[in-house]
PDB file of C-alpha atoms and ligand atoms in Angstrom:
ATOM      1  CA  GLY Q 222      75.559  92.615 146.778  1.00 86.00           C
ATOM      2  CA  ARG Q 223      71.970  91.648 146.240  1.00 93.00           C
ATOM      3  CA  LYS Q 224      71.227  88.954 143.658  1.00 97.00           C
ATOM      4  CA  VAL Q 225      69.292  90.079 140.574  1.00 98.00           C
ATOM      5  CA  LEU Q 226      67.857  88.825 137.296  1.00 98.00           C
ATOM      6  CA  ILE Q 227      68.577  90.563 134.029  1.00 98.00           C
ATOM      7  CA  VAL Q 228      65.370  90.666 131.936  1.00 98.00           C
ATOM      8  CA  SER Q 229      64.324  91.742 128.464  1.00 99.00           C
ATOM      9  CA  ALA Q 230      62.924  95.229 129.115  1.00 98.00           C
ATOM     10  CA  CYS Q 231      59.733  94.583 127.113  1.00 98.00           C
ATOM     11  CA  LEU Q 232      58.761  91.935 129.713  1.00 98.00           C
ATOM     12  CA  VAL Q 233      58.378  94.568 132.419  1.00 98.00           C
ATOM     13  CA  GLY Q 234      56.323  96.962 130.337  1.00 98.00           C
ATOM     14  CA  PHE Q 235      58.861  99.125 128.547  1.00 98.00           C
ATOM     15  CA  ASN Q 236      57.463  99.935 125.106  1.00 98.00           C
ATOM     16  CA  CYS Q 237      60.677  98.898 123.370  1.00 98.00           C
ATOM     17  CA  LYS Q 238      59.249  96.286 120.972  1.00 98.00           C
ATOM     18  CA  TYR Q 239      59.758  96.825 117.247  1.00 98.00           C
ATOM     19  CA  ASN Q 240      56.107  97.925 116.941  1.00 98.00           C
ATOM     20  CA  GLY Q 241      56.278 100.275 119.921  1.00 98.00           C
ATOM     21  CA  GLY Q 242      54.479  97.879 122.264  1.00 98.00           C
ATOM     22  CA  ASN Q 243      55.595  95.632 125.120  1.00 98.00           C
ATOM     23  CA  ASN Q 244      55.286  92.041 126.381  1.00 98.00           C
ATOM     24  CA  SER Q 245      54.346  92.890 129.954  1.00 98.00           C
ATOM     25  CA  CYS Q 246      54.284  89.916 132.316  1.00 96.00           C
ATOM     26  CA  SER Q 247      52.663  90.486 135.718  1.00 97.00           C
ATOM     27  CA  LEU Q 248      55.022  88.105 137.539  1.00 97.00           C
ATOM     28  CA  LEU Q 249      58.058  90.028 136.304  1.00 98.00           C
ATOM     29  CA  GLU Q 250      56.421  93.453 136.692  1.00 98.00           C
ATOM     30  CA  GLU Q 251      55.957  92.660 140.387  1.00 97.00           C
ATOM     31  CA  ALA Q 252      59.572  91.519 140.788  1.00 98.00           C
ATOM     32  CA  PHE Q 253      60.732  94.683 138.998  1.00 98.00           C
ATOM     33  CA  SER Q 254      58.849  96.886 141.438  1.00 97.00           C
ATOM     34  CA  LYS Q 255      60.705  95.111 144.266  1.00 96.00           C
ATOM     35  CA  GLY Q 256      64.069  95.960 142.720  1.00 96.00           C
ATOM     36  CA  LEU Q 257      64.961  92.387 141.802  1.00 97.00           C
ATOM     37  CA  LEU Q 258      65.343  92.916 138.060  1.00 98.00           C
ATOM     38  CA  ILE Q 259      67.630  94.807 135.706  1.00 98.00           C
ATOM     39  CA  PRO Q 260      65.641  95.464 132.481  1.00 98.00           C
ATOM     40  CA  LEU Q 261      67.637  95.917 129.276  1.00 98.00           C
ATOM     41  CA  CYS Q 262      66.612  96.072 125.597  1.00 99.00           C
ATOM     42  CA  PRO Q 263      69.480  95.007 123.356  1.00 99.00           C
ATOM     43  CA  GLU Q 264      67.911  96.396 120.190  1.00 98.00           C
ATOM     44  CA  GLN Q 265      67.528  99.868 121.694  1.00 98.00           C
ATOM     45  CA  LEU Q 266      71.005  99.619 123.252  1.00 98.00           C
ATOM     46  CA  GLY Q 267      72.274  98.810 119.767  1.00 98.00           C
ATOM     47  CA  GLY Q 268      71.029 102.182 118.558  1.00 98.00           C
ATOM     48  CA  LEU Q 269      67.855 101.099 116.750  1.00 98.00           C
ATOM     49  CA  PRO Q 270      64.786 103.380 116.908  1.00 98.00           C
ATOM     50  CA  THR Q 271      61.366 102.443 118.283  1.00 98.00           C
ATOM     51  CA  PRO Q 272      59.192 101.705 116.438  1.00 98.00           C
ATOM     52  CA  ARG Q 273      61.520  99.970 113.958  1.00 98.00           C
ATOM     53  CA  PRO Q 274      61.089  97.403 111.196  1.00 97.00           C
ATOM     54  CA  PRO Q 275      61.024  93.776 112.409  1.00 97.00           C
ATOM     55  CA  SER Q 276      64.211  91.792 111.729  1.00 98.00           C
ATOM     56  CA  LYS Q 277      65.304  88.198 111.288  1.00 98.00           C
ATOM     57  CA  ILE Q 278      68.570  86.268 111.243  1.00 98.00           C
ATOM     58  CA  THR Q 279      69.483  85.054 107.737  1.00 98.00           C
ATOM     59  CA  ASP Q 280      70.985  81.626 108.613  1.00 96.00           C
ATOM     60  CA  GLY Q 281      71.384  79.480 111.691  1.00 97.00           C
ATOM     61  CA  ASP Q 282      70.906  81.536 114.830  1.00 98.00           C
ATOM     62  CA  GLY Q 283      72.574  84.155 117.027  1.00 98.00           C
ATOM     63  CA  PHE Q 284      75.719  82.063 117.406  1.00 98.00           C
ATOM     64  CA  LEU Q 285      76.317  82.228 113.647  1.00 98.00           C
ATOM     65  CA  VAL Q 286      75.807  86.010 113.718  1.00 98.00           C
ATOM     66  CA  LEU Q 287      78.430  86.276 116.489  1.00 98.00           C
ATOM     67  CA  GLU Q 288      80.830  84.304 114.280  1.00 98.00           C
ATOM     68  CA  GLY Q 289      80.212  86.684 111.385  1.00 98.00           C
ATOM     69  CA  LYS Q 290      78.639  83.915 109.300  1.00 98.00           C
ATOM     70  CA  ALA Q 291      75.032  85.184 109.297  1.00 98.00           C
ATOM     71  CA  ARG Q 292      73.451  88.639 109.152  1.00 98.00           C
ATOM     72  CA  VAL Q 293      70.383  90.300 110.627  1.00 98.00           C
ATOM     73  CA  LEU Q 294      68.121  91.997 108.090  1.00 98.00           C
ATOM     74  CA  THR Q 295      64.868  93.924 108.353  1.00 98.00           C
ATOM     75  CA  VAL Q 296      62.020  91.946 106.839  1.00 96.00           C
ATOM     76  CA  ASP Q 297      59.277  94.471 106.105  1.00 89.00           C
ATOM     77  CA  GLY Q 298      60.480  94.959 102.548  1.00 90.00           C
ATOM     78  CA  THR Q 299      63.207  97.456 103.449  1.00 89.00           C
ATOM     79  CA  CYS Q 300      65.915  94.757 103.745  1.00 93.00           C
ATOM     80  CA  LEU Q 301      68.295  96.907 105.793  1.00 97.00           C
ATOM     81  CA  ASP Q 302      71.345  95.214 107.310  1.00 98.00           C
ATOM     82  CA  VAL Q 303      71.071  95.808 111.072  1.00 98.00           C
ATOM     83  CA  THR Q 304      73.696  93.230 112.084  1.00 98.00           C
ATOM     84  CA  ASP Q 305      76.001  95.846 113.601  1.00 98.00           C
ATOM     85  CA  ASN Q 306      73.158  97.225 115.764  1.00 98.00           C
ATOM     86  CA  PHE Q 307      72.291  93.731 116.982  1.00 99.00           C
ATOM     87  CA  LEU Q 308      75.939  93.025 117.838  1.00 99.00           C
ATOM     88  CA  ARG Q 309      76.388  96.372 119.573  1.00 98.00           C
ATOM     89  CA  GLY Q 310      73.257  95.780 121.640  1.00 99.00           C
ATOM     90  CA  ALA Q 311      74.365  92.268 122.566  1.00 99.00           C
ATOM     91  CA  TYR Q 312      77.764  93.506 123.753  1.00 99.00           C
ATOM     92  CA  GLU Q 313      76.206  96.398 125.702  1.00 98.00           C
ATOM     93  CA  THR Q 314      73.934  93.906 127.452  1.00 99.00           C
ATOM     94  CA  LEU Q 315      76.944  91.698 128.160  1.00 98.00           C
ATOM     95  CA  ARG Q 316      78.772  94.728 129.562  1.00 98.00           C
ATOM     96  CA  ALA Q 317      75.970  95.272 132.084  1.00 98.00           C
ATOM     97  CA  ALA Q 318      75.874  91.560 132.952  1.00 98.00           C
ATOM     98  CA  GLU Q 319      79.635  91.449 133.505  1.00 98.00           C
ATOM     99  CA  LYS Q 320      79.526  94.598 135.653  1.00 98.00           C
ATOM    100  CA  LEU Q 321      77.007  92.880 137.901  1.00 98.00           C
ATOM    101  CA  GLY Q 322      79.010  89.643 137.723  1.00 97.00           C
ATOM    102  CA  GLU Q 323      78.048  87.026 140.281  1.00 97.00           C
ATOM    103  CA  ARG Q 324      75.017  89.029 141.372  1.00 97.00           C
ATOM    104  CA  VAL Q 325      73.302  87.893 138.159  1.00 98.00           C
ATOM    105  CA  VAL Q 326      71.395  84.698 138.985  1.00 98.00           C
ATOM    106  CA  ALA Q 327      70.033  84.340 135.429  1.00 98.00           C
ATOM    107  CA  CYS Q 328      68.909  86.287 132.366  1.00 98.00           C
ATOM    108  CA  VAL Q 329      65.190  85.983 131.514  1.00 98.00           C
ATOM    109  CA  LEU Q 330      64.858  86.691 127.804  1.00 99.00           C
ATOM    110  CA  LYS Q 331      61.811  87.123 125.572  1.00 98.00           C
ATOM    111  CA  GLU Q 332      61.183  83.984 123.554  1.00 98.00           C
ATOM    112  CA  LYS Q 333      61.190  84.106 119.704  1.00 98.00           C
ATOM    113  CA  SER Q 334      62.998  87.460 119.358  1.00 98.00           C
ATOM    114  CA  PRO Q 335      66.018  87.654 117.004  1.00 98.00           C
ATOM    115  CA  SER Q 336      67.885  89.271 119.933  1.00 98.00           C
ATOM    116  CA  CYS Q 337      66.393  87.658 123.007  1.00 98.00           C
ATOM    117  CA  GLY Q 338      64.940  84.334 121.779  1.00 98.00           C
ATOM    118  CA  VAL Q 339      66.112  81.364 123.841  1.00 98.00           C
ATOM    119  CA  ARG Q 340      64.718  78.212 122.218  1.00 98.00           C
ATOM    120  CA  LYS Q 341      62.934  79.495 119.117  1.00 98.00           C
ATOM    121  CA  ILE Q 342      63.483  82.174 116.500  1.00 98.00           C
ATOM    122  CA  TYR Q 343      61.776  82.887 113.177  1.00 98.00           C
ATOM    123  CA  ARG Q 344      63.003  81.397 109.915  1.00 98.00           C
ATOM    124  CA  PHE Q 345      64.277  84.065 107.566  1.00 97.00           C
ATOM    125  CA  SER Q 346      62.219  83.341 104.493  1.00 92.00           C
ATOM    126  CA  GLU Q 347      58.960  82.095 105.977  1.00 92.00           C
ATOM    127  CA  ASP Q 348      56.662  82.923 108.847  1.00 94.00           C
ATOM    128  CA  SER Q 349      57.514  79.872 110.951  1.00 97.00           C
ATOM    129  CA  LEU Q 350      59.708  79.107 113.945  1.00 98.00           C
ATOM    130  CA  LYS Q 351      62.867  77.030 114.182  1.00 98.00           C
ATOM    131  CA  ASP Q 352      65.150  76.011 117.054  1.00 98.00           C
ATOM    132  CA  GLY Q 353      67.764  78.615 117.918  1.00 98.00           C
ATOM    133  CA  MET Q 354      68.826  81.571 120.044  1.00 98.00           C
ATOM    134  CA  GLY Q 355      68.798  85.265 119.331  1.00 99.00           C
ATOM    135  CA  VAL Q 356      72.059  87.222 119.155  1.00 99.00           C
ATOM    136  CA  THR Q 357      72.075  88.550 122.746  1.00 99.00           C
ATOM    137  CA  ALA Q 358      70.931  85.226 124.203  1.00 99.00           C
ATOM    138  CA  ALA Q 359      73.746  83.457 122.331  1.00 99.00           C
ATOM    139  CA  LEU Q 360      76.368  85.936 123.542  1.00 99.00           C
ATOM    140  CA  LEU Q 361      75.283  85.801 127.196  1.00 99.00           C
ATOM    141  CA  LYS Q 362      75.136  82.009 127.064  1.00 98.00           C
ATOM    142  CA  SER Q 363      78.588  81.764 125.485  1.00 98.00           C
ATOM    143  CA  LYS Q 364      79.952  83.876 128.358  1.00 98.00           C
ATOM    144  CA  GLY Q 365      78.531  81.486 130.934  1.00 98.00           C
ATOM    145  CA  PHE Q 366      75.391  83.294 132.080  1.00 98.00           C
ATOM    146  CA  LYS Q 367      72.354  81.186 132.905  1.00 98.00           C
ATOM    147  CA  ILE Q 368      69.650  81.867 130.327  1.00 98.00           C
ATOM    148  CA  LEU Q 369      65.931  81.353 130.908  1.00 98.00           C
ATOM    149  CA  SER Q 370      63.149  81.699 128.368  1.00 98.00           C
ATOM    150  CA  SER Q 371      60.280  84.057 129.192  1.00 98.00           C
ATOM    151  CA  ASP Q 372      58.146  80.910 128.778  1.00 98.00           C
ATOM    152  CA  ASP Q 373      59.889  79.166 131.725  1.00 98.00           C
ATOM    153  CA  THR Q 374      57.328  80.506 134.197  1.00 98.00           C
ATOM    154  CA  GLU Q 375      57.740  77.813 136.858  1.00 98.00           C
ATOM    155  CA  THR Q 376      61.535  78.157 136.991  1.00 98.00           C
ATOM    156  CA  ILE Q 377      61.253  81.948 137.075  1.00 98.00           C
ATOM    157  CA  LYS Q 378      58.797  81.705 139.988  1.00 98.00           C
ATOM    158  CA  GLU Q 379      61.169  79.405 141.884  1.00 98.00           C
ATOM    159  CA  ILE Q 380      64.132  81.740 141.401  1.00 98.00           C
ATOM    160  CA  LEU Q 381      62.077  84.782 142.426  1.00 97.00           C
ATOM    161  CA  ARG Q 382      61.026  83.028 145.634  1.00 96.00           C
ATOM    162  CA  GLU Q 383      64.718  82.550 146.487  1.00 94.00           C
ATOM    163  CA  LEU Q 384      65.587  86.159 145.657  1.00 92.00           C
ATOM    164  CA  ARG Q 385      63.019  87.712 147.973  1.00 76.00           C
TER     165      ARG Q 385
HETATM  166 FE1  SF4 S 678      64.115  94.567 123.225  1.00 76.87          FE
HETATM  167 FE2  SF4 S 678      64.602  91.928 123.504  1.00 76.87          FE
HETATM  168 FE3  SF4 S 678      62.192  92.903 124.078  1.00 76.87          FE
HETATM  169 FE4  SF4 S 678      63.026  92.804 121.565  1.00 76.87          FE
HETATM  170  S1  SF4 S 678      62.641  91.049 122.903  1.00 76.87           S
HETATM  171  S2  SF4 S 678      61.992  94.521 122.563  1.00 76.87           S
HETATM  172  S3  SF4 S 678      65.211  93.251 121.819  1.00 76.87           S
HETATM  173  S4  SF4 S 678      64.102  93.425 125.134  1.00 76.87           S
END
C-alpha cells in the first residue's frame, strides 16, 4: 500500500486544540489534500471535549505516565486527573499506526503538547519548557515508530518529496 505519515490533527487545520483552535501548517495542509497524511488527535480520541482545560504531566514525561509513575492533570485551576483519557488516546493512536503498519513512514507530532510533544513539554508547576515527550509520542516511539517534531520542517519536506 501507499506510504503515509501520521500527523497531529491540529497541524492540518482540525480545530482540536484545547482552546478550540488549530496549529495549521501550510506544508502539511498541502500534503493532506494529496492524501499523504493520516490526521489523528489523541486527546479527542481519548474522549476529552473541545474546548477543554489545558493539561500538563506531573513528573518526568510521557514515558513515566505510561509506566504509571506520573499523572496528567488539568492546570486551569480545576486540577482534574485526565491520565486515563491521555492513555486511551495514546493507545487509540497506536492502534491506527499498527493497522497501517509498514505504510507509516513517520509520525509528525505537534511540539510542546503533553500528548504530542517530541522534544519539549511544559513543566508542571511553572510556565517553562523542559526536555521530554508527550504521552502519545512516547508510546509510538516505544513501539518503534519514527517520530518527527512539527518543528523538523526540513526533514518533513524531504520525506514528503519521497512520498509524492
Ligand atoms: Fe490533539 Fe495532539 Fe494537536 Fe493536542 S497537539 S490538539 S492532542 S493532535
